[in-house]
XYZ file of C-alpha atoms in Angstrom:
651
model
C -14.966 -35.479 -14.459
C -15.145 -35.498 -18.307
C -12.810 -37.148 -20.316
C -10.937 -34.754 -22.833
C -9.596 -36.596 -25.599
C -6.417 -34.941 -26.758
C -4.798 -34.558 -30.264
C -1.275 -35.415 -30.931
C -0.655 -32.070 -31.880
C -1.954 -30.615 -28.751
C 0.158 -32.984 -26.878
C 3.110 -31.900 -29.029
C 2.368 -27.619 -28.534
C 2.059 -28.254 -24.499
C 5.383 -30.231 -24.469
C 7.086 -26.847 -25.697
C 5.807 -25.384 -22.532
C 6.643 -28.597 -20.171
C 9.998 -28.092 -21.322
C 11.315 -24.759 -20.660
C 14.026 -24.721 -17.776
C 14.833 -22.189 -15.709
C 18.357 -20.516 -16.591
C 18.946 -22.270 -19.705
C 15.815 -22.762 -21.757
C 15.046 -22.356 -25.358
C 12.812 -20.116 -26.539
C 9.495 -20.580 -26.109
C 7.749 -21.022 -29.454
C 3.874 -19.389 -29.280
C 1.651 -22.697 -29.462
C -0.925 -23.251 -32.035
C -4.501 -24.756 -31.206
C -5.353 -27.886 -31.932
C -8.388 -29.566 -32.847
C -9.501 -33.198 -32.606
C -13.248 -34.798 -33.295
C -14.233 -33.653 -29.889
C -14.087 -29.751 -31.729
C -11.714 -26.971 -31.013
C -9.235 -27.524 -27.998
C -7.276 -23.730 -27.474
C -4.145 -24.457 -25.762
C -1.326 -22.417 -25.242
C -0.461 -19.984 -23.077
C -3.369 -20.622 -20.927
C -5.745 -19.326 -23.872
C -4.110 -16.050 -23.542
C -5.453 -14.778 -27.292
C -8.999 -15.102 -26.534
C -8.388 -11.683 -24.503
C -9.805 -8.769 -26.298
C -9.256 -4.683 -25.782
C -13.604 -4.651 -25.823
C -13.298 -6.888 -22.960
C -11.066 -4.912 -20.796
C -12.627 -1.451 -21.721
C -16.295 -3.139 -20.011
C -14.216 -4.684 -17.251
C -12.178 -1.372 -16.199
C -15.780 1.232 -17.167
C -17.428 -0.651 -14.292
C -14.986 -0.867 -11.711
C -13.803 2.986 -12.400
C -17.498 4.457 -12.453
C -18.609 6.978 -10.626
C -21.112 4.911 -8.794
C -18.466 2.785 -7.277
C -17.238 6.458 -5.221
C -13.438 5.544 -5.344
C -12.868 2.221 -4.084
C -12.211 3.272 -0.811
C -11.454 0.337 1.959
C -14.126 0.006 3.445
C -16.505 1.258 1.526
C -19.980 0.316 -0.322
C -17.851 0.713 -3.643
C -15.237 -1.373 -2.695
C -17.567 -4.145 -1.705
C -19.599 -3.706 -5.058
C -16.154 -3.832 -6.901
C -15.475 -7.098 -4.674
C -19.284 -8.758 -5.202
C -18.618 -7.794 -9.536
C -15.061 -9.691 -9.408
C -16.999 -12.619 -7.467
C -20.048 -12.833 -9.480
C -17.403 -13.517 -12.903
C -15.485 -16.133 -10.815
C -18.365 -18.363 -10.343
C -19.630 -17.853 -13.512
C -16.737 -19.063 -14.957
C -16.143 -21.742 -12.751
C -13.174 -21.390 -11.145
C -12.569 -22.680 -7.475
C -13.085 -20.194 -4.473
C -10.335 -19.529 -2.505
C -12.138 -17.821 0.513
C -14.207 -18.460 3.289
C -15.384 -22.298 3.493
C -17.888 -22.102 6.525
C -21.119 -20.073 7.145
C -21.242 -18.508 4.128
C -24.331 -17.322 2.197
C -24.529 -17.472 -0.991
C -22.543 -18.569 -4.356
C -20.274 -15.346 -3.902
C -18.695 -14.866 -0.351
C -16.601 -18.166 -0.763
C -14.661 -16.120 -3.300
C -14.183 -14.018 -0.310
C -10.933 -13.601 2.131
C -12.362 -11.587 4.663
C -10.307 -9.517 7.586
C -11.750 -7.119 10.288
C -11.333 -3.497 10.408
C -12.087 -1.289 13.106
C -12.029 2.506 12.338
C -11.702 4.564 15.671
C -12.590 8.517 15.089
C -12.048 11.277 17.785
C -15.396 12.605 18.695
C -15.136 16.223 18.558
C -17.529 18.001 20.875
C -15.587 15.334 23.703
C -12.147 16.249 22.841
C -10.710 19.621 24.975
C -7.382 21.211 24.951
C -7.079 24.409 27.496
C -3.966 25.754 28.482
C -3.767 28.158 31.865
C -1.251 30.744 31.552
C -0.046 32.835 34.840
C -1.149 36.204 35.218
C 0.394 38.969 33.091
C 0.439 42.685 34.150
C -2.513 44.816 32.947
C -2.112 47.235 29.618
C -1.078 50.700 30.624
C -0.233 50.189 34.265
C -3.726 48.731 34.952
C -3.629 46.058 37.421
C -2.186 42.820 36.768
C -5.922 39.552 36.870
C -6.175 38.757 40.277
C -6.029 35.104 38.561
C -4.570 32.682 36.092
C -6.204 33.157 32.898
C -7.535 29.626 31.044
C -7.750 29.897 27.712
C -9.686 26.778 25.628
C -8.930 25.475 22.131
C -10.920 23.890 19.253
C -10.308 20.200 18.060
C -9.255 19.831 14.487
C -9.008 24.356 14.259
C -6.218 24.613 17.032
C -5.292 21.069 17.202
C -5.608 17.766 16.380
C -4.234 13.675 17.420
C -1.159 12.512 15.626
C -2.152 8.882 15.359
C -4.900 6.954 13.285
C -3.053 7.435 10.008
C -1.377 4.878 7.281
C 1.897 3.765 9.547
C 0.528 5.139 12.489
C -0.237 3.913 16.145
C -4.079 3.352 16.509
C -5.920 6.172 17.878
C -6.337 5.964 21.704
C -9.002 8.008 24.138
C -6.298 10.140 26.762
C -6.277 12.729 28.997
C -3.512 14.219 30.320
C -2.227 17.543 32.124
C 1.042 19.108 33.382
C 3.717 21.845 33.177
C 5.201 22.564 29.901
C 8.891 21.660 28.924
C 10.677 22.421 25.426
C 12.489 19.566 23.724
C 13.875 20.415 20.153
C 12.595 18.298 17.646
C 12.237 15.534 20.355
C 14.708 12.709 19.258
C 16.734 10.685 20.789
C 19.356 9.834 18.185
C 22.673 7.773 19.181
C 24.654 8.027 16.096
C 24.481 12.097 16.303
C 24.497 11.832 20.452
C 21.714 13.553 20.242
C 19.675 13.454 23.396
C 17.578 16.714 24.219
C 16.532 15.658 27.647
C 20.442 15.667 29.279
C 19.839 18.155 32.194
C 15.689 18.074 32.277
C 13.627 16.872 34.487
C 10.181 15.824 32.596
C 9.069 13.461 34.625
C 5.061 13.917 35.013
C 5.169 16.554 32.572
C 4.304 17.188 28.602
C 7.283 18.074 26.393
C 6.552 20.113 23.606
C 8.828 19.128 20.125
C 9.235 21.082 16.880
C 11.341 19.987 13.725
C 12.969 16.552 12.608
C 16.387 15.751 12.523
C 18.279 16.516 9.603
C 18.267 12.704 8.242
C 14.980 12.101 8.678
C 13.737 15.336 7.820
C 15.322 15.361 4.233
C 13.796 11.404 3.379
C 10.612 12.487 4.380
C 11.070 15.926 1.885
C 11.764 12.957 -0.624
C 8.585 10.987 -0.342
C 6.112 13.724 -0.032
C 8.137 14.887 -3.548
C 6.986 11.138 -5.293
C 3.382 11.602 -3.525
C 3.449 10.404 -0.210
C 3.557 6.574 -1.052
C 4.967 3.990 1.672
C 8.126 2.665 1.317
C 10.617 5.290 1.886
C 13.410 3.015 3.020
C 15.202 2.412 5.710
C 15.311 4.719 8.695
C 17.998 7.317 8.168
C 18.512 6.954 11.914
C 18.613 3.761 11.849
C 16.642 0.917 14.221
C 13.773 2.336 16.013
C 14.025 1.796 20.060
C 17.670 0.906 19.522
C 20.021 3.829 17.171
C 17.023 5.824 17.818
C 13.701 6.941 19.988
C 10.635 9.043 18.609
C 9.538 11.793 20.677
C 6.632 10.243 22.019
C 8.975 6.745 22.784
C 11.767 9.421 24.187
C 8.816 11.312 26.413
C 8.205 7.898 27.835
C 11.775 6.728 28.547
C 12.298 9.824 30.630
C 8.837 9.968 32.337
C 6.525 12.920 30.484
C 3.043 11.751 29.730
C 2.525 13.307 26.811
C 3.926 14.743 23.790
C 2.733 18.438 22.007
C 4.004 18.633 18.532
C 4.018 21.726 16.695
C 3.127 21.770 13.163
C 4.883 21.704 10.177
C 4.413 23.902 7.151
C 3.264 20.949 5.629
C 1.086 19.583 8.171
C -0.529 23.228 8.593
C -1.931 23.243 4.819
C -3.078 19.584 5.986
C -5.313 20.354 9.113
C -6.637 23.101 6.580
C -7.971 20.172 4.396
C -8.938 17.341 6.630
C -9.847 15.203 3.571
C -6.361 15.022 2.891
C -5.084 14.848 6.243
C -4.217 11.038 7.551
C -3.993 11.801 10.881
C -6.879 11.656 13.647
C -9.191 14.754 11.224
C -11.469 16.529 12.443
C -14.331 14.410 12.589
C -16.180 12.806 9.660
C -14.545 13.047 6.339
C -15.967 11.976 2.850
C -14.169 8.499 3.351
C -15.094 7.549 7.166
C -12.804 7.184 10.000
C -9.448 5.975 9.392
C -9.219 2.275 9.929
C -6.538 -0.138 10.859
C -6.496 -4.323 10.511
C -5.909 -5.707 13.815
C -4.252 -8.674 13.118
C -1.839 -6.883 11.217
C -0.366 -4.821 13.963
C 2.587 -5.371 15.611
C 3.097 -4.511 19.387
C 5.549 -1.468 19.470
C 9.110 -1.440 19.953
C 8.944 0.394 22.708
C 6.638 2.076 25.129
C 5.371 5.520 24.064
C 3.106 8.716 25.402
C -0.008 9.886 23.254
C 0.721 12.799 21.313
C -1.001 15.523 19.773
C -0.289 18.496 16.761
C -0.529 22.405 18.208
C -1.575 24.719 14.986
C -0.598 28.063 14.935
C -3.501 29.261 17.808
C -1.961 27.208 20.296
C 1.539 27.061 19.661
C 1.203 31.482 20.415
C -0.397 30.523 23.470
C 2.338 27.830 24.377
C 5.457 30.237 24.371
C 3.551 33.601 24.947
C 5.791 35.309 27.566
C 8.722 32.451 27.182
C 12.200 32.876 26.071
C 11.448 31.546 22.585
C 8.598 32.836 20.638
C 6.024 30.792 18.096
C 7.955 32.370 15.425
C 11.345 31.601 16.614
C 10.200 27.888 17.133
C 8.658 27.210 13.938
C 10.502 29.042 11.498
C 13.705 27.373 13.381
C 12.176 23.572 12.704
C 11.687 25.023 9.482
C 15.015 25.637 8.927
C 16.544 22.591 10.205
C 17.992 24.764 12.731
C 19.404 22.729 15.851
C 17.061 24.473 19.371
C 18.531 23.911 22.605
C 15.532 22.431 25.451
C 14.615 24.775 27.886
C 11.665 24.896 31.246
C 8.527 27.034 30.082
C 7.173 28.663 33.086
C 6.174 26.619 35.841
C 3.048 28.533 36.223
C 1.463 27.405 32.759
C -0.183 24.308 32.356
C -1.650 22.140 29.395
C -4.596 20.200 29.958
C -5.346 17.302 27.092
C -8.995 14.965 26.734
C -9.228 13.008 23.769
C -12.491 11.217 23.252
C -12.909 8.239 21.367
C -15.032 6.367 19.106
C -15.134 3.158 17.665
C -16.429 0.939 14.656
C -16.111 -2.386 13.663
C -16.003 -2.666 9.489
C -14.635 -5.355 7.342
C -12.278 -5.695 4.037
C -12.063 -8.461 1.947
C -9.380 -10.093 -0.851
C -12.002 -12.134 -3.549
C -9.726 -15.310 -4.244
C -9.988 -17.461 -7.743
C -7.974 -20.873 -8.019
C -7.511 -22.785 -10.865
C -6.210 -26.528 -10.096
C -3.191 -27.500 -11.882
C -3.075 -30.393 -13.933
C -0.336 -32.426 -13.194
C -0.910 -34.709 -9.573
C 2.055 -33.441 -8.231
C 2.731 -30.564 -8.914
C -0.888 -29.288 -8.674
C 0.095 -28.569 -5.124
C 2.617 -25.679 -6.272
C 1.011 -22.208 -6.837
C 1.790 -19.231 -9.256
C -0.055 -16.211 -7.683
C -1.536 -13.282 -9.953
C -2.687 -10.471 -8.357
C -3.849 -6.814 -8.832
C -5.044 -4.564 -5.668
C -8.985 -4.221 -6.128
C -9.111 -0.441 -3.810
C -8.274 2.887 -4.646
C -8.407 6.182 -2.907
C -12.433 7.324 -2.498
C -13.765 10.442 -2.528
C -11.880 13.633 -2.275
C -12.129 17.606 -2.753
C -14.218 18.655 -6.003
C -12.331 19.896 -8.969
C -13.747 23.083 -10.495
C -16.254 21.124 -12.667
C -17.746 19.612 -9.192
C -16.088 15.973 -10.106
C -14.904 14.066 -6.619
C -14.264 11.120 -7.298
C -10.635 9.273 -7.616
C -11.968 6.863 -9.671
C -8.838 4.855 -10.171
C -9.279 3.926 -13.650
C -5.435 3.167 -14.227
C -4.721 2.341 -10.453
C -5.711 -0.071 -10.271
C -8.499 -0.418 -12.359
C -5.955 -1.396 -15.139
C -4.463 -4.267 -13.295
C -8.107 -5.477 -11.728
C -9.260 -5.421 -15.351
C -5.936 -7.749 -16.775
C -6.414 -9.782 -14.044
C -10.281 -10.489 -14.811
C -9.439 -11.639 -18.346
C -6.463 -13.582 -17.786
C -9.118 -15.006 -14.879
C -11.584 -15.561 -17.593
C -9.465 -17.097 -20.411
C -7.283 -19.856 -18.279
C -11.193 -20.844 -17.332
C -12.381 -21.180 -20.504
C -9.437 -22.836 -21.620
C -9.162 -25.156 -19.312
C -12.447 -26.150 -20.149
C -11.224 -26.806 -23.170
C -8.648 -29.114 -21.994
C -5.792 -26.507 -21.402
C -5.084 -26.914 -17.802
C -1.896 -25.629 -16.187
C 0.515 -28.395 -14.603
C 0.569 -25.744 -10.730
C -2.258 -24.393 -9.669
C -3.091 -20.612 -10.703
C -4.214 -18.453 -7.870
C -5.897 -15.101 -9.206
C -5.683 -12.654 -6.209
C -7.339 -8.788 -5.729
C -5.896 -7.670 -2.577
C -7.822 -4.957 -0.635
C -6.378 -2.194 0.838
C -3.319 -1.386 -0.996
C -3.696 2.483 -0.783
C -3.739 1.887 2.678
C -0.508 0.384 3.396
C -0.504 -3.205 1.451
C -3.372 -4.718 3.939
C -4.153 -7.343 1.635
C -1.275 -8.754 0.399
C 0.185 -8.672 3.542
C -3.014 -10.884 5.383
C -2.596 -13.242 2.157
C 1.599 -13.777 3.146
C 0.859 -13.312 6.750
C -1.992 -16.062 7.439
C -2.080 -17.791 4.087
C -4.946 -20.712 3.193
C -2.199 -22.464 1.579
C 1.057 -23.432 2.070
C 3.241 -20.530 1.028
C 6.061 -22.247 0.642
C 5.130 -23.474 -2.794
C 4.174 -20.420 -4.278
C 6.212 -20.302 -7.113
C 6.316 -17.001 -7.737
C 3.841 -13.452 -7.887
C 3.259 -11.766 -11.340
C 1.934 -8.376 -9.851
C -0.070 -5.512 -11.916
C -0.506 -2.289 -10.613
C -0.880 0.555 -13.057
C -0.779 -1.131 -16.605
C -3.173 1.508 -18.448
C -1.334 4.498 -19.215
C 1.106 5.295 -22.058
C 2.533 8.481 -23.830
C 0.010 9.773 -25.947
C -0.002 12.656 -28.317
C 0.990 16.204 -26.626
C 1.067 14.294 -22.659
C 2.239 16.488 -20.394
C 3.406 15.761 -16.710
C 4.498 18.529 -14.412
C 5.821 15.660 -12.296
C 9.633 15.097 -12.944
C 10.074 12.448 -11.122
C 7.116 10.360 -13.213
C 8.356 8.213 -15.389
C 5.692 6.623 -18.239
C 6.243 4.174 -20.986
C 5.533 4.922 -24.744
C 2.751 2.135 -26.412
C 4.267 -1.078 -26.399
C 6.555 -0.770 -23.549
C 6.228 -2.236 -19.851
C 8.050 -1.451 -16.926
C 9.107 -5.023 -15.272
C 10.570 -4.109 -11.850
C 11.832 -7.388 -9.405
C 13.721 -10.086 -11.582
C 16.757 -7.989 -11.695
C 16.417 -7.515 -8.096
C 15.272 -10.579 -6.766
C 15.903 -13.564 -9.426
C 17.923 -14.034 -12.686
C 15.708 -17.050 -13.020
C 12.209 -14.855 -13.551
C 13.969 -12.501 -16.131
C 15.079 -15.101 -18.442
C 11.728 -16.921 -18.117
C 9.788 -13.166 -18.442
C 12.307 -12.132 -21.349
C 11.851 -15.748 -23.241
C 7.956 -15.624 -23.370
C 8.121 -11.629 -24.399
C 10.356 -12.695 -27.494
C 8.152 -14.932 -28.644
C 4.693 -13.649 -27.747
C 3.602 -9.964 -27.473
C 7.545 -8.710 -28.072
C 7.099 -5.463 -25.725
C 9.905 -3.508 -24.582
C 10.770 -4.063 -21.272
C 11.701 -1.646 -19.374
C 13.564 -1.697 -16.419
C 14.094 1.251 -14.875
C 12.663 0.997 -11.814
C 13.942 -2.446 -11.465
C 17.190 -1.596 -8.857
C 17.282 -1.040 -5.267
C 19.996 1.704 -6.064
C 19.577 3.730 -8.730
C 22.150 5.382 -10.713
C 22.205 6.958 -13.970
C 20.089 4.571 -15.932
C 17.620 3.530 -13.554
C 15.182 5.072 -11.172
C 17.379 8.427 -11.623
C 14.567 11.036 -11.382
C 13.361 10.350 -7.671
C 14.472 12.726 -5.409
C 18.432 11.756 -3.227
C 19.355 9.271 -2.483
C 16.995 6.531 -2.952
C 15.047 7.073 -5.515
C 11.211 6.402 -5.886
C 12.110 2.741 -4.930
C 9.290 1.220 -6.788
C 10.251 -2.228 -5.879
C 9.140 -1.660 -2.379
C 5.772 -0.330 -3.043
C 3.145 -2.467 -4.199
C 1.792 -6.144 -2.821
C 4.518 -8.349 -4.889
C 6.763 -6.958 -2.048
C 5.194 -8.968 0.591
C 5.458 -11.933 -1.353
C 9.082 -10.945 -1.850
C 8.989 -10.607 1.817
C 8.269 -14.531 2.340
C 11.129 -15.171 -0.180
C 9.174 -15.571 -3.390
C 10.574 -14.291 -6.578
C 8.771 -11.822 -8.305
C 8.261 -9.104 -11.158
C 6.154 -6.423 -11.217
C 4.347 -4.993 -14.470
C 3.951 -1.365 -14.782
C 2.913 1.532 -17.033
C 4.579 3.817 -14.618
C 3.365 7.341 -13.099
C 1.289 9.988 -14.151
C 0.001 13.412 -14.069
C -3.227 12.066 -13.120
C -1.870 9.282 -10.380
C -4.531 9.758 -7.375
C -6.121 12.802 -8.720
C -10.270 12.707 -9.681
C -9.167 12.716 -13.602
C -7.743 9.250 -13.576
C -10.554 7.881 -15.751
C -11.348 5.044 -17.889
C -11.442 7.468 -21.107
C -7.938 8.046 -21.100
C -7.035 5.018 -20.658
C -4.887 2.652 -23.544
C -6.826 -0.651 -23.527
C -4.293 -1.833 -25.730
C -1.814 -1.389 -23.911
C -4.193 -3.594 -20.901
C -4.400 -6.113 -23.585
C -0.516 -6.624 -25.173
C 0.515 -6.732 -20.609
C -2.148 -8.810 -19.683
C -1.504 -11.393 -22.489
C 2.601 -10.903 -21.307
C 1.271 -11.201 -17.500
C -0.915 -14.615 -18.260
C 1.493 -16.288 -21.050
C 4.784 -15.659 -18.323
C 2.366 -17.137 -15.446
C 1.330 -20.138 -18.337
C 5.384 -21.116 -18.617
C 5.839 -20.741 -14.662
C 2.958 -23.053 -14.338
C 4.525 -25.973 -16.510
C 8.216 -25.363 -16.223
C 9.724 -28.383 -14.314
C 11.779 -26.691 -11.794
C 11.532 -22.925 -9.820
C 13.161 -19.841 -10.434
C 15.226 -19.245 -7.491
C 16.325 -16.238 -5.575
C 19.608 -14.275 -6.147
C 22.374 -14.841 -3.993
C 22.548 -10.986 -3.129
C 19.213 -9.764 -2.450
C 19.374 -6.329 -1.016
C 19.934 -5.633 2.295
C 16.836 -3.826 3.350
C 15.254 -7.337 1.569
C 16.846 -9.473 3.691
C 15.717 -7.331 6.908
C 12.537 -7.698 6.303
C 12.765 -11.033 5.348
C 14.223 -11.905 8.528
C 11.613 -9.327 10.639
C 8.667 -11.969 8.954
C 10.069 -14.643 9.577
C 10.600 -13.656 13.568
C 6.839 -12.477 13.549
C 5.643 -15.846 12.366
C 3.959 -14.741 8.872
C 3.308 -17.562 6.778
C 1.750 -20.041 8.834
C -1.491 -21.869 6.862
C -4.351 -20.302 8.820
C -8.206 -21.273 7.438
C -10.088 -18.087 6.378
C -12.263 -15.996 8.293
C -15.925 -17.121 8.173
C -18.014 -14.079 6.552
C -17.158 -10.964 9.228
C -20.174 -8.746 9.830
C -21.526 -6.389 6.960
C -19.417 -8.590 4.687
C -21.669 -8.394 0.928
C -23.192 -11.436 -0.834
């Protein structure tokens, strides 16, 4: 290794940084650069001014084009977004912190691969028929001398409620029996709700309509801040123990299946399979929907297969009952409470579900940076960004179909590239960082936090001494002249403002480290708004009752809060064009990238060479500590070696 000779005033600008403390610290003075007779030496803040806006604009035109489709996991353009973050890794040198056997290639070492396997329902297989009894003949004609069958299409008259983001996987079935009417199909304790008192079911399928009240009203919530995970806790409570799903009540009491009518909501889905994450109706622009393996946990409790009736099927279902279609779905529409009741004995249901499936691969691309100091080399700050947007979806008027996720999160892939690119350099230079600096792009996000949650789940390194995450996710979009957002519960910052959502949640420690460096350095507002778990009139106000948006829960920091890690989140905040086709790199404020980015890497610069750790708050939220505990019973953050390449992995 060369020998850098240092100046004494080099040695002088990095003892600033060696000695900020955690609760009580100085401000941190911004560092000069030094030179000596070896030439320039940059120091400071992990050589945070070299970052330019030209740089991000080329960084964040690439990974939002049109020829990368999207992003989607898996896709071609995910893995060419993946090979492009790779290819400036090695180039600049810094260590890869993927696979380590049977790779090919300078690139796929940079790789942290998982498996995939997408299952699809094959159409033409799948059948749904239901036989109905004989009904008298029109006009006093004679009543069929037989039961009449009548057959219904997959994804037209029905479709699987499985496959989707939360979902069980999809499984092949086939099932038949008499018919049996439920309610919505809960099983709730709190409410002594229990629509099976007084049924037999056993052998049969129940057919459910509606949610409870509780749950009914969160889920009005989320699909009013765009569908995102992390709605909360159950309203109900703990699943398989305050409360039972349909399909895990069906099972407790003996049915073997579940039939589900459909929801307004769920009815303008099936219309639009694109936008449908359920089991679709075959092939959609993005592929089957696909699920990590490793990543799923064996249910709570057992449960029946279960399918959605559209409006076809549902007429045929309670023809001739005491209850018509209409009754039962504007009723679940209405909240309205439906008492369980025998459909004839006569009509039966007959279910097939064929299915296929794929193996296909995702991949995190890992950068290290080896600390400096012998000991404390060993101790990690982790920066990371989520590399995978949304793919392909329905063409606007002017034919354009492509999410390109130029803002999310092609803003935080982009800040995470230079900060990537100027700690190299600098510490090439002879600024090095005392811990370690771990630059990570998760994959699969959109999907439910894949990434991040294989990275805190089976990490390469010992967890335990990460430090903390700095997390960007959405850092490209500001106010600009005459913006306009139909969206009330959006909230975006003006120029020169950042949203910084954990520190108040998780660790005072962070904040006064975050809120030092910002005084010193870029001086942005910080915002923190989104930065409770319960929001009140100051913060997080505009998300729909009672919980807000809940930001803090919904991006990969959280499953490095999860393992008990403090950390903030950096945010522009929500927009009119959040997971729409017209997020694109031309409206984006590469400023804006620039002034968070240089925050992001001078915060992560301090963290790196302060002498102690911020620690956690003594009162970390309760849903926090839940899931804190529920990790820590499923075993996540055991140091497992990385996947050699999976098949179909690029290089």
């Amino acid at each position: 290794m060369r020998r850098i000779i240092v100046s004494t005033s080099l040695v002088c600008s990095l003892a600033v940084f060696v000695g900020v403390r955690m609760a009580n610290s100085a401000p941190a003075a911004k560092p000069a650069a030094a030179k000596d007779k070896a030439g320039p030496v940059v120091v400071g803040y992990g050589n945070s001014d070299s970052m330019t806006e030209e740089e991000m604009k080329i960084y964040d035109y690439f990974l939002a084009s049109d020829q990368l489709e999207g992003r989607n996991l898996p896709s071609r353009g995910y893995d060419t977004a993946a090979l492009y973050v790779a290819s400036h890794l090695a180039e600049w040198g810094l260590k890869p912190g993927g696979s380590t056997t049977n790779t090919n290639g300078p690139l796929q070492p940079y790789f942290m691969p998982f498996e995939l396997v997408g299952r699809q329902v094959i159409v033409e297989e799948s059948k749904a028929s239901i036989t109905a009894p004989a009904r008298g003949g029109r006009g006093g004609a004679p009543a069929p001398a037989r039961p009449q069958t009548t057959d219904f299409e997959y994804g037209k008259d029905w479709t699987v409620s499985a496959g989707g983001r939360g979902a069980p996987p999809l499984i092949a079935f086939k099932v038949s029996g008499s018919l049996v009417f439920v309610g919505n199909g809960y099983i709730v304790n709190k409410t002594k709700l229990n629509p099976y008192e007084g049924l037999d079911v056993k052998g049969k399928i129940v057919v459910v309509a509606g949610l409870p009240p509780e749950l009914a009203a969160q889920q009005a919530a989320a699909a009013a801040r765009g569908g995102r995970p992390g709605g909360g806790p159950n309203p109900l409570g703990q699943n398989c123990v305050d409360f039972m799903t349909p399909e895990e009540s069906a099972a407790k009491n003996g049915a073997v299946g579940v039939v589900s009518i459909a929801s307004f909501q769920q009815l303008a889905a099936m219309a639009n399979p694109n936008a449908f994450f359920g089991g679709g109706r075959g092939p959609s622009l993005n592929g089957p929907s696909y699920q990590v393996p490793k990543l799923q946990q064996a249910q709570a409790c057992p449960s029946v297969p279960s399918v959605i009736a559209n409006v076809g099927m549902t007429n045929s279902i309670f023809q001739g009952e005491k209850m018509s279609a209409t009754q039962i779905f504007y009723g679940a529409g209405a909240g309205t409470k439906q008492d369980s009741f025998e459909l004839n004995a006569e009509k039966k249901i007959s279910l097939n579900v064929a299915i296929k499936s794929e193996a296909s691969h995702g991949e995190n691309v890992v950068g290290i940076l080896e600390g400096g100091d012998p000991v404390r080399k060993n101790e990690y700050i982790v920066i990371s960004a989520h590399l995978d947007h949304i793919g392909l979806s329905a063409p606007l008027p002017d034919g354009h179909n492509v999410n390109n996720g130029a803002d999310d999160d092609g803003s935080g892939s982009t800040g995470l590239l230079a900060i990537a690119r100027a700690y190299a350099e600098g510490a090439a230079k002879g600024a090095r960082p005392a811990r370690s600096i771990i630059f990570l792009w998760n994959a699969g996000e959109e999907k439910g936090l894949w990434g991040s949650q294989y990275f805190a789940e089976f990490p390469p390194i010992d967890i335990t001494k990460v430090v903390a995450n700095l997390n960007m996710d959405m850092i490209g979009r500001t106010k600009g002249p005459g913006a306009a957002d139909p969206d009330r519960t959006h909230v975006l910052v003006n120029p020169g403002e950042v949203m910084v959502i954990g520190p108040h949640v998780s660790s005072d420690d962070l904040e006064k480290t975050i809120e030092t460096v910002n005084n010193s350095y870029q001086k942005l507002v910080l915002n923190h708004f989104y930065d409770t778990t319960a929001p009140d009139a100051t913060h997080d106000n505009l998300g729909p009752p009672p919980n807000g948006q809940r930001v803090f829960y919904r991006s990969d920091h959280y499953n490095f809060a999860k393992m008990g890690i403090p950390i903030a989140f950096f945010t522009t905040g929500l927009h009119a064009d959040y997971h729409r086709p017209t997020d694109t790199p031309d409206k984006i404020d590469y400023k804006e990238i620039l002034v968070v980015s240089k925050t992001v890497s001078a915060v992560a610069w301090v963290l790196s060479n302060q002498a102690g750790r911020p620690q956690l708050k003594a009162n970390l939220p309760e849903q926090l500590v839940k899931d804190m505990k529920t990790v820590k019973d499923q075993g996540w953050g055991k140091i497992t070696p990385v996947l050699p390449p999976v098949p179909g992995e690029p290089r």
